[in-house]
Short mmCIF file of C-alpha atoms and ligand atoms in Angstrom, two decimals:
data_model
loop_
_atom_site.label_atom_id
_atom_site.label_comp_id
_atom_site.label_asym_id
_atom_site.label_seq_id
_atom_site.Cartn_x
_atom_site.Cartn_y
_atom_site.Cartn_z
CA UNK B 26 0.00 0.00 0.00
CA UNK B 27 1.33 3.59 -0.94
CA UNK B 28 2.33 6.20 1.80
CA UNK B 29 -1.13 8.01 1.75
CA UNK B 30 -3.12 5.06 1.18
CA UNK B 31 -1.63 3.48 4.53
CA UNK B 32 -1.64 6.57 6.68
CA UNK B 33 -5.20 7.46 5.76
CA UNK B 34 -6.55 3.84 6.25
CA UNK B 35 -4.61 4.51 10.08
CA UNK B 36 -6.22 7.78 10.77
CA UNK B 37 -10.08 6.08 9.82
CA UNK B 38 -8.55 3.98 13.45
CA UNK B 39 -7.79 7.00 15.21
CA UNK B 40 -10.61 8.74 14.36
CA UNK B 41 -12.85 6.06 15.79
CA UNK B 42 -11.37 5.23 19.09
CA UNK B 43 -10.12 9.48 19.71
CA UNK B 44 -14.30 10.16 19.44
CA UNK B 45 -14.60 7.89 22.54
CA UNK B 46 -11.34 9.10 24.48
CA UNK B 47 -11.90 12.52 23.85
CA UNK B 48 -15.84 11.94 25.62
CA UNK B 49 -14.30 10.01 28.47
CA UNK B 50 -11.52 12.44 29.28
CA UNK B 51 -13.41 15.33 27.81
CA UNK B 52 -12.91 18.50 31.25
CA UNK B 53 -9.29 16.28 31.85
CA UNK B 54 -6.02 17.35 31.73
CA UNK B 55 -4.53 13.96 30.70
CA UNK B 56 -0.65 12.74 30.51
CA UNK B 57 -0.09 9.14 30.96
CA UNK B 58 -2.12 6.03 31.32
CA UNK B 59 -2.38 3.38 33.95
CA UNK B 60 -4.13 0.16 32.74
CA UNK B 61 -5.31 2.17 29.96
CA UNK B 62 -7.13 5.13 32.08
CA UNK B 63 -5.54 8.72 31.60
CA UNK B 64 -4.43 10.61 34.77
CA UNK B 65 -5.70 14.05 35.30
CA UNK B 66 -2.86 17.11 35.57
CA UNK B 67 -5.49 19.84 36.55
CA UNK B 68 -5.17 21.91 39.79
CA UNK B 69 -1.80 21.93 41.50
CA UNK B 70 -0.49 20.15 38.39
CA UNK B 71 -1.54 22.48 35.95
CA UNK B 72 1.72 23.66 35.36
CA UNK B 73 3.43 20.74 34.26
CA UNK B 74 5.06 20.68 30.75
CA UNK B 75 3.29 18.33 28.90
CA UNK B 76 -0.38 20.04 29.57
CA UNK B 77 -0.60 21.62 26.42
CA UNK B 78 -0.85 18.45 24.19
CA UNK B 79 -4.19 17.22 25.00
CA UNK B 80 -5.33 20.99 23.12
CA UNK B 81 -2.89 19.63 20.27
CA UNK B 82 -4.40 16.56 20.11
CA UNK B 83 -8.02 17.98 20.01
CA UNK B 84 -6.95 20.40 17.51
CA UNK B 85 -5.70 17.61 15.13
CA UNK B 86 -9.24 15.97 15.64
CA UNK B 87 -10.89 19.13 14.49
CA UNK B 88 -8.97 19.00 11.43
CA UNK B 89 -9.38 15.53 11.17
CA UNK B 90 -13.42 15.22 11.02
CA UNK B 91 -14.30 18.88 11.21
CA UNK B 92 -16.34 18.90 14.43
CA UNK B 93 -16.46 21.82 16.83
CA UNK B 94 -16.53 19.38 20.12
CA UNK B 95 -13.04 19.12 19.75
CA UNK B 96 -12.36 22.97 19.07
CA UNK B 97 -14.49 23.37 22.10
CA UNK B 98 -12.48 21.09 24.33
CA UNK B 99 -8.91 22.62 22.99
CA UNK B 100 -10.19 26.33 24.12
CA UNK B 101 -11.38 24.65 27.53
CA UNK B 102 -7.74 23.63 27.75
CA UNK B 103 -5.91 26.90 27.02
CA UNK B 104 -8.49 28.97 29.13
CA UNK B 105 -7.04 26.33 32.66
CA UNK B 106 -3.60 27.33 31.50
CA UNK B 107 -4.18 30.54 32.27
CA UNK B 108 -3.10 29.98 36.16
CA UNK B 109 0.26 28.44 34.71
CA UNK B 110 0.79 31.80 32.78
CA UNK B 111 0.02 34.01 36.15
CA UNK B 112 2.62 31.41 37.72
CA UNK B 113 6.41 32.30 37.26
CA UNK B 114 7.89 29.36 38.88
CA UNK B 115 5.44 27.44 36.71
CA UNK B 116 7.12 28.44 33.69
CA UNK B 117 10.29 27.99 31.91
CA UNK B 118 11.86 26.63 28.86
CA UNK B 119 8.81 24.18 27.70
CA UNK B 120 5.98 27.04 27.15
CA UNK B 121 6.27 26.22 23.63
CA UNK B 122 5.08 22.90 24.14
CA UNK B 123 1.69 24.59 25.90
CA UNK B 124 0.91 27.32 24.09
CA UNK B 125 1.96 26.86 20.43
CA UNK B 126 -0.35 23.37 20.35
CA UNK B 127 -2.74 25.77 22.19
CA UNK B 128 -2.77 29.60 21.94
CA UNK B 129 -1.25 30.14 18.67
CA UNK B 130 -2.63 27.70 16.85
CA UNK B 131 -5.79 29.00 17.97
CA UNK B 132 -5.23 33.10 17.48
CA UNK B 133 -3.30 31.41 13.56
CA UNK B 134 -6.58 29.58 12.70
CA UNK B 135 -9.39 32.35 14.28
CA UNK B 136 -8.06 35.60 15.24
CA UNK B 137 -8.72 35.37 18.40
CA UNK B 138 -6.90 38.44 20.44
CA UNK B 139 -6.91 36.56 23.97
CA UNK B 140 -4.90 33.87 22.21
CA UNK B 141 -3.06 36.03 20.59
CA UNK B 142 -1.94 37.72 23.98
CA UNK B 143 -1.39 34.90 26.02
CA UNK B 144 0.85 33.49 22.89
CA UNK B 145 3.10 36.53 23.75
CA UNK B 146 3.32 36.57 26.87
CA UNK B 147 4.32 33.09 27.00
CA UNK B 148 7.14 33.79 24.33
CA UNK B 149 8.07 37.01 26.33
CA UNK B 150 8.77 34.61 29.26
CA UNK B 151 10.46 32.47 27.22
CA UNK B 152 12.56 34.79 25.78
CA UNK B 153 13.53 36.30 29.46
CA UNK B 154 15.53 33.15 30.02
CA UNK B 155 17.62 33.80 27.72
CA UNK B 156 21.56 34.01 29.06
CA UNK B 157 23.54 36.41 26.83
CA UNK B 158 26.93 35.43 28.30
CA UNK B 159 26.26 31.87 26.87
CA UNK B 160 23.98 32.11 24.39
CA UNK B 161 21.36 29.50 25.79
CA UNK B 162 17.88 29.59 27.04
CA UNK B 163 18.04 28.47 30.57
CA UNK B 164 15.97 25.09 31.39
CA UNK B 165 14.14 24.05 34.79
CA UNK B 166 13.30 26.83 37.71
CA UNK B 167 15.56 26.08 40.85
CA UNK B 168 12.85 24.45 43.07
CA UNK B 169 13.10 21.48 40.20
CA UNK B 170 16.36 20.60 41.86
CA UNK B 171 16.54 22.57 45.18
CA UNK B 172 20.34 20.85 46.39
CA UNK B 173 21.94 21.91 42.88
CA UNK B 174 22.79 25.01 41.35
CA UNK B 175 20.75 24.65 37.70
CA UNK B 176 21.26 28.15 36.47
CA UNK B 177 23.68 27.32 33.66
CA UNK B 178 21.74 24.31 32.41
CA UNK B 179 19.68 23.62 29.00
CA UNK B 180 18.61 20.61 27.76
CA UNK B 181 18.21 18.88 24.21
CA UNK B 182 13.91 19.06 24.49
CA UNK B 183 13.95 23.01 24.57
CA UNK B 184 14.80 22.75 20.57
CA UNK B 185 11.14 21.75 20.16
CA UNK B 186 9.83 25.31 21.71
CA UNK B 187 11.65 27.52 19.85
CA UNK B 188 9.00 27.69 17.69
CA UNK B 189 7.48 29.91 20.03
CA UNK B 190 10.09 32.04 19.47
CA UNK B 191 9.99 32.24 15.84
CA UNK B 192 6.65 32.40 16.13
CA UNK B 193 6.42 35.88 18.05
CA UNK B 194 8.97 36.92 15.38
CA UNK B 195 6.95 36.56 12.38
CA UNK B 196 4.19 38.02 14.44
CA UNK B 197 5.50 41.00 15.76
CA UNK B 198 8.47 41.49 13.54
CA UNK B 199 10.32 42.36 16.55
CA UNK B 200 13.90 40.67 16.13
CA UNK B 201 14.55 39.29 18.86
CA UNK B 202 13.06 36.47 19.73
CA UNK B 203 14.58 35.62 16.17
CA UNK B 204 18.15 36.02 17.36
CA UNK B 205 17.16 34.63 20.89
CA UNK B 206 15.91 31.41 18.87
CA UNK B 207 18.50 31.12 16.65
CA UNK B 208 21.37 31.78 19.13
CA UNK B 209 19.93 28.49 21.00
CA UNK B 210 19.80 26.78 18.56
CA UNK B 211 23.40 27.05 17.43
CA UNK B 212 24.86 26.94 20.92
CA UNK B 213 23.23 23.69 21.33
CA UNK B 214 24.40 22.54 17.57
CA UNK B 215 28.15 23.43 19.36
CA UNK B 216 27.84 21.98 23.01
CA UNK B 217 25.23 19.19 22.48
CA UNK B 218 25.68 17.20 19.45
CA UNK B 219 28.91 14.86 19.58
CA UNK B 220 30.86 13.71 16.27
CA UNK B 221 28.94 10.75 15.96
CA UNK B 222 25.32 12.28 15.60
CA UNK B 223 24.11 11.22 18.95
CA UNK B 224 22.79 14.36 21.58
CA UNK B 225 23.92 15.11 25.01
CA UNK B 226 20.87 15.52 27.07
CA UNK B 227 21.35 18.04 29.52
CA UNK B 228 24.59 20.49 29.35
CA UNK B 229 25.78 22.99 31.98
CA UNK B 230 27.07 25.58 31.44
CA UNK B 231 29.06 28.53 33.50
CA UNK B 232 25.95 30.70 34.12
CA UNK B 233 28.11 33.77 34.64
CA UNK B 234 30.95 33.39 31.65
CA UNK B 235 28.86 31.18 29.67
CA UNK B 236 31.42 28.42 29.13
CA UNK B 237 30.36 24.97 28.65
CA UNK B 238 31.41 22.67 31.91
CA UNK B 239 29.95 19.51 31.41
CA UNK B 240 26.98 17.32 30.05
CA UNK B 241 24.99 14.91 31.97
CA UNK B 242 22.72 11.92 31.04
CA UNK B 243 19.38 13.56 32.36
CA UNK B 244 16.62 10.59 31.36
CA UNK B 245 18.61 8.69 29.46
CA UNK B 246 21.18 5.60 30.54
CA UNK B 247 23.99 7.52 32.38
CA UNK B 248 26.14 9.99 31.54
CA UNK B 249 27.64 9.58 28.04
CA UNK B 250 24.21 7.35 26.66
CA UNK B 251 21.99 8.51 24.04
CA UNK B 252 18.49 8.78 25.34
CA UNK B 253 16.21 8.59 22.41
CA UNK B 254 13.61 10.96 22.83
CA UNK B 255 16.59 13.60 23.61
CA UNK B 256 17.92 12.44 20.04
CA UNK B 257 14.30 12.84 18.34
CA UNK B 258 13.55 16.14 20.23
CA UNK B 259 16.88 17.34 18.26
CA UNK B 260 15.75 15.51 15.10
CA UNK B 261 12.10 17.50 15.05
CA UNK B 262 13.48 20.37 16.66
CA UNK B 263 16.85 21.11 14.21
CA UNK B 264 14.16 20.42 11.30
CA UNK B 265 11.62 23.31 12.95
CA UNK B 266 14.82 25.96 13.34
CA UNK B 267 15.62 25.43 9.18
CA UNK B 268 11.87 25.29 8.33
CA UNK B 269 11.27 28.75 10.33
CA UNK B 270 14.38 30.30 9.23
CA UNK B 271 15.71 28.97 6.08
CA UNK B 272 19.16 28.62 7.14
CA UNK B 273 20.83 25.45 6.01
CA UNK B 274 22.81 24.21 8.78
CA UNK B 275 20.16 23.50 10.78
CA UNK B 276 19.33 21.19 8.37
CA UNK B 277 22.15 19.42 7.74
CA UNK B 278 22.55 19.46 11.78
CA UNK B 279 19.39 17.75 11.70
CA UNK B 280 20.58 14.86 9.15
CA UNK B 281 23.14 14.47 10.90
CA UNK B 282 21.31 13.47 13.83
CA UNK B 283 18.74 11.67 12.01
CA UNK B 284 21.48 9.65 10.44
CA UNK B 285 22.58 8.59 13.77
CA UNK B 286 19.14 7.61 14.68
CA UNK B 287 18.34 5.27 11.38
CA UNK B 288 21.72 3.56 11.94
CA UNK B 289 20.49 2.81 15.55
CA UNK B 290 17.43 1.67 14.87
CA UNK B 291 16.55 -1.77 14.94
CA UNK B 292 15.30 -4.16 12.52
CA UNK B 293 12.34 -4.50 14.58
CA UNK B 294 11.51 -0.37 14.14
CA UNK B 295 10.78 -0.33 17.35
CA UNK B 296 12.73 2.41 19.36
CA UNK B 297 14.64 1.76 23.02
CA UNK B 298 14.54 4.50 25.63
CA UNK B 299 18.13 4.64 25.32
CA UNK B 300 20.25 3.62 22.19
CA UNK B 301 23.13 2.98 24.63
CA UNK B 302 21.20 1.06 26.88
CA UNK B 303 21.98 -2.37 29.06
CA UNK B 304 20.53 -5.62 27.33
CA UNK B 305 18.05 -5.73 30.39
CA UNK B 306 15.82 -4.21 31.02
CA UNK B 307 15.77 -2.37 27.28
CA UNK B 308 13.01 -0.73 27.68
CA UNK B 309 10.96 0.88 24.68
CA UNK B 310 10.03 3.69 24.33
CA UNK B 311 7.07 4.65 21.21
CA UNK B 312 7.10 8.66 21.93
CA UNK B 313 10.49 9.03 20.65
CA UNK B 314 9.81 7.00 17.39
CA UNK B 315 6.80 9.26 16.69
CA UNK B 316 8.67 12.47 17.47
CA UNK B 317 11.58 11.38 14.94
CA UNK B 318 8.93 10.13 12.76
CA UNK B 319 7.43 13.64 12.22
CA UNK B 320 11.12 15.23 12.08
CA UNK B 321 12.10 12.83 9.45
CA UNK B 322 9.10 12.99 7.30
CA UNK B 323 9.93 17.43 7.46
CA UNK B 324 13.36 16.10 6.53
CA UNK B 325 12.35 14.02 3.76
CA UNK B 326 10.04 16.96 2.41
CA UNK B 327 12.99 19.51 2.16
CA UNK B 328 15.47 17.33 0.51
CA UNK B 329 15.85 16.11 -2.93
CA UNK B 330 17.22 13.00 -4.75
CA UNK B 331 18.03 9.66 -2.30
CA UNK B 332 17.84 11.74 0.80
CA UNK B 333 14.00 11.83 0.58
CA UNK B 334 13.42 8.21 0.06
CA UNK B 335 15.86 7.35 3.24
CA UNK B 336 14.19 9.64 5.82
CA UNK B 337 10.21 8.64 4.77
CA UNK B 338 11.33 5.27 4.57
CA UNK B 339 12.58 5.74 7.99
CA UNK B 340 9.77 6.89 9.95
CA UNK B 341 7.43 4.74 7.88
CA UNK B 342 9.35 2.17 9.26
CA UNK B 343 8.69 2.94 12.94
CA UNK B 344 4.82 4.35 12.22
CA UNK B 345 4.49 0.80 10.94
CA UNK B 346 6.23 -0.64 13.94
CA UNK B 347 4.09 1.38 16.65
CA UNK B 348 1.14 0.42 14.50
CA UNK B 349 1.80 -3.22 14.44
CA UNK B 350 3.35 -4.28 18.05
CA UNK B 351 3.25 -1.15 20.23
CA UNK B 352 -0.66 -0.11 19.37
CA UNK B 353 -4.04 -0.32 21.75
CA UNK B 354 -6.84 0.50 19.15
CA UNK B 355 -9.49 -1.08 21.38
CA UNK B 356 -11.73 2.35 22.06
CA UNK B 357 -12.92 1.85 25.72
CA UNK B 358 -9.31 2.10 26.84
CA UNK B 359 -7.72 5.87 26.68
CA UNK B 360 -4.36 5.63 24.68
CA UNK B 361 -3.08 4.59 21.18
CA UNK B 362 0.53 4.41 21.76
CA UNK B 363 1.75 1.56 24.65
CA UNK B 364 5.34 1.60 25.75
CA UNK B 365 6.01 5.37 25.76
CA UNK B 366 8.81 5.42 28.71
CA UNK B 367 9.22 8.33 30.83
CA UNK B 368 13.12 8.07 31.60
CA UNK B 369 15.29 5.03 31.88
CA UNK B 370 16.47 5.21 35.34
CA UNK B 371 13.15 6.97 36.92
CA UNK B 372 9.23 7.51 35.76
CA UNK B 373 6.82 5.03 34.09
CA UNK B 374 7.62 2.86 31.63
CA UNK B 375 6.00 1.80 28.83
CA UNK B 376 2.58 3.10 29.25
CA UNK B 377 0.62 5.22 27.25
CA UNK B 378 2.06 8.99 27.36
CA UNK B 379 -0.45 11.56 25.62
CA UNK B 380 2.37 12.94 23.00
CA UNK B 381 3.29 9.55 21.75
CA UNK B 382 -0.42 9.55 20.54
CA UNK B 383 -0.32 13.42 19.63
CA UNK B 384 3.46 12.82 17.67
CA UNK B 385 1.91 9.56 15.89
CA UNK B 386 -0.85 11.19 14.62
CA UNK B 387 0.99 14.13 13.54
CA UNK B 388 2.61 11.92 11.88
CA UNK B 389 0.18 9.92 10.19
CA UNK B 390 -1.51 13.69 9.08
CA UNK B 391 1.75 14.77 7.62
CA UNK B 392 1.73 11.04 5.47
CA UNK B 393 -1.90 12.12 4.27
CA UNK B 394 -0.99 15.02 2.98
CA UNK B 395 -2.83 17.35 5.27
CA UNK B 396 -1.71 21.04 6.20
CA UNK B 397 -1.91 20.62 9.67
CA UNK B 398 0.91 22.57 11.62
CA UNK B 399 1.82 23.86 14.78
CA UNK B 400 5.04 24.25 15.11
N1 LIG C 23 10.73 17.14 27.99
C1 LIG C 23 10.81 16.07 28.91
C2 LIG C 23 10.73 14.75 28.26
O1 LIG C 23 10.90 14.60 27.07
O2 LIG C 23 10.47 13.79 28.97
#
């Protein structure tokens, strides 16, 4: 079966079991499963980084069949996140991931003026973490790790919310959140991608001169490993900084990741939490082969000539994979994607995570040829 073919046939699944999730979780705040029931992360948690997605995913239902329930659900989410945006130690490098799959795609698609504001004050935050002296955008808020001194550190996911950044760019014309964006994202092409392709999680560096002092393995293996949704958050997120500013190294900086990742994968298609994992346990881990899915599909659409085959072949390979052995399509229980792991060495593993299901489908949309963005 041909690329569209398959991927539409895939979404006629989704669209079947999401109608019934979206009803059962419908006034939730959902994250990850246990025995197939999503969590709620409303009220105290409503700060926590991955609380935008479940707008995302409504949004991609919306375009998907058209009906306003969903529209209706993804405002009811971005109106609760309003006590995360009045929050300061609730915010930090990750308010792309809530308000461009809620705010901005919302103000992009309708006009609306409250989205439009909250989508800049979100990126104004953002951009106010900025350190000049080393050209990063500072990660986690101290209480996060209250016995270490964090200031200096970034991490490898914050490449995915720079298109926040660009965003408020284009918007206001004001440069810079451009040069905030793009200063990140070449900082972290120096001090976080090694020789062979493979990421660095976290990195600290000197908060006051800006040097790089070390790396650490964050949620991957150890120290030195290659944890594979950090490498997929650089694949997606490389691919975002060249599609927003036309600038071929980030490109090619995404390849080269990318290449890493293909070589790693194995025949199976299914993806490990850590490519330098032990033998046992080797856990899997579905969120990061959706993420590097979508960034390899954005790959394969700005290349020409063999490089286009590789990369769709590529994340066909581990759509197919997810599809096949790491897929729950039975509707009365709440997620798609099983074995999403939360970190190797703390967290769940292997459950249902709500990204892995938002990544997959954006995925499978992206196959089918539809327009939907919102990155
Ligand atoms: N951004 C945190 C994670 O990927 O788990």
């Amino acid at each position: 079966m041909d690329c569209i073919g398959y991927a539409e046939e895939t979404l006629e699944k989704v669209k079947a079991k999401m109608k019934e999730v979206a009803k059962r979780n419908a006034h939730k705040v959902p994250y990850i499963t246990t025995a197939g029931i999503y969590d709620n992360r409303d009220g105290d948690a409503i700060s926590w980084w991955t609380n935008g997605f479940w707008g995302g995913l409504m949004w991609e239902m919306e375009k998907l069949t058209g009906d306003k329930f969903y529209a209706d659900l993804a405002i009811e989410l971005e109106e609760k996140l309003d006590v995360n945006l009045m929050d300061y130690e609730g915010l930090d490098h990750d308010n792309g991931f809530k308000w461009l799959l809620t705010s901005v795609y919302h103000y992009k698609k309708d006009g609306d003026m409250k989205a439009r504001n909250r989508s800049l004050l979100a990126a104004s935050h953002m951009a106010g973490r900025y350190n000049a002296a080393g050209r990063f955008i500072r990660a986690w808020n101290d209480h996060v790790r209250p016995d270490e001194d964090i200031r200096g550190w970034a991490i490898i996911d914050c490449m995915m919310n720079l298109p926040l950044l660009y965003w408020a760019y284009e918007e206001t014309k004001d440069p810079r959140f451009l040069h905030i964006a793009r200063n990140h994202a070449d900082r972290t092409a120096e001090c976080f991608v090694r020789e062979d392709g493979s990421v660095c999680h976290i990195v600290e560096f000197d908060p006051f001169t800006g040097e790089r002092v070390r790396s650490y393995g964050g949620q991957g293996f150890g120290h030195g490993s290659s944890w594979a949704r950090g490498q997929a958050w650089a694949v997606y997120g490389f691919t975002l900084s060249y599609m927003h500013t036309g600038e071929e190294r980030f490109l090619n900086t995404a390849k080269k990741i990318a290449n890493y990742f293909i070589a790693n994968t194995p025949e199976s298609g299914l993806i490990p939490c850590d490519f330098r994992q032990p033998a046992e346990p080797d856990y899997e881990d579905t969120t990061a082969a959706a993420i590097a899915a979508c960034g390899m599909i954005e790959i394969s659409r700005h290349s020409e000539g063999r490089d286009k085959d590789v990369y769709l072949s590529a994340a066909l390979k581990m759509l197919k994979a997810i599809d096949e052995k790491s897929a729950d399509w039975d509707p009365s229980t709440d997620n798609i994607t099983t074995k999403g792991t939360v970190a190797y060495n703390y967290g769940e593993k292997e459950t249902g995570i709500l990204y892995g299901d938002y990544f997959f489908i954006e995925a499978l949309m992206k196959l089918s040829g539809s327009d939907f963005f919102q990155w």
